[in-house]
Amino acid sequence: MRKRQKTLNVPEHELIQDVATRWNSTQMMLECLCEQRRVVTDILLDPSFTKKNDSALLLSNIEWDIISELSVVLKDLTKVTTYRNYQSLTKTQRKKVTRYRSCRREPRYGH
């Protein structure tokens, strides 16, 4: 995947999986998937990398549009819940969150 990311000039991020107990992870997964759309599509279209049966995983343009729209809607909800949760963190926890966000280039709340 990294090789494709470099070739296609896409940020070299790993895909994020959804975690059922952390609903904000759905938004992060969708956002990351949108960012990596070209790479994911390129890999799924490559017969030397993807088995013929797995080509059914290829998303249509309409499905990509839905994913993109969901990501935008969920992002607003994530901002609100992240801000509210950030306010209740200890000083040490806030430092960890700030460090994590700086790696992910996410907006910082509560500053």
C-alpha atoms as one frame of an Amber mdcrd trajectory, in Angstrom:
protein
   0.000   0.000   0.000   2.836   2.427   0.825   4.316   1.960  -2.630   0.970
   2.854  -4.219   0.579   5.842  -1.924   3.960   7.180  -3.019   3.235   6.509
  -6.690  -0.162   8.216  -6.512   1.118  11.013  -4.239  -1.393  10.161  -1.512
  -0.558  10.639   2.195   1.060   7.526   3.632  -1.545   6.699   6.267  -2.764
   3.278   7.271  -6.440   2.469   6.904  -8.451   2.822  10.095 -10.918   0.174
  11.196 -14.256   0.851  12.806 -14.529  -0.106  16.491 -18.101  -0.831  17.581
 -17.596   0.578  21.087 -16.113   3.867  19.817 -18.568   5.504  17.456 -16.152
   8.288  16.473 -14.005   5.593  14.864 -16.636   5.262  12.121 -16.035   8.850
  11.048 -12.265   8.412  11.219 -12.495   5.219   9.154 -14.668   6.870   6.483
 -12.473   9.976   6.327  -9.361   7.852   5.923 -11.034   5.703   3.287 -11.954
   8.827   1.292  -8.383  10.076   1.575  -7.085   6.722   0.331  -9.736   6.225
  -2.372  -7.282   6.275  -5.281  -4.971   3.793  -3.577  -7.761   1.415  -2.540
  -9.304   1.509  -6.007  -5.952   1.032  -7.693  -5.175  -2.022  -5.551  -8.610
  -3.555  -6.094  -8.263  -3.107  -9.864  -4.832  -4.754  -9.943  -5.282  -8.460
 -10.840  -1.752  -9.250  -9.665  -2.707  -8.094  -6.169  -6.449  -8.748  -5.864
  -8.158 -12.098  -6.409 -10.929 -12.163  -8.970 -13.606 -12.812  -6.305 -12.412
  -9.794  -4.300 -13.085  -7.407  -7.168 -16.665  -7.268  -5.859 -15.251  -5.082
  -3.071 -14.729  -2.278  -5.588 -17.053   0.594  -4.690 -19.182   2.469  -7.213
 -19.031   6.254  -7.552 -22.388   6.492  -5.781 -21.059   4.441  -2.855 -17.978
   6.685  -2.643 -20.257   9.748  -2.636 -22.300   8.293   0.235 -19.141   7.526
   2.218 -17.878  11.059   1.644 -21.169  12.647   2.713 -21.414  10.457   5.821
 -17.881  11.382   6.771 -18.702  15.099   6.600 -21.865  14.726   8.704 -20.157
  12.538  11.295 -17.175  14.920  11.468 -19.382  17.655  12.943 -20.687  15.246
  15.586 -17.145  14.084  16.316 -16.018  17.678  16.900 -18.780  18.246  19.434
 -18.213  15.018  21.367 -14.448  15.387  21.246 -14.648  18.918  22.635 -16.999
  17.892  25.452 -14.885  14.862  26.330 -11.665  16.907  26.139 -12.954  19.275
  28.819 -13.321  16.382  31.299  -9.786  14.974  30.810  -6.961  15.273  33.316
  -3.935  17.405  32.418  -1.879  14.269  31.575  -4.639  12.883  29.366  -4.947
  16.219  27.558  -1.221  16.173  26.777  -1.569  12.692  25.262  -4.566  13.777
  23.169  -2.709  16.884  21.991   0.301  14.784  20.986  -1.948  12.309  19.128
  -3.785  15.080  17.288  -0.570  16.742  16.200   0.456  13.446  14.583  -2.931
  13.175  12.854  -3.138  16.897  12.025  -6.567  17.175  13.660  -7.942  20.414
  15.101  -7.235  21.005  18.786 -10.046  21.832  21.174 -10.070  23.571  24.492
  -7.009  25.791  23.879
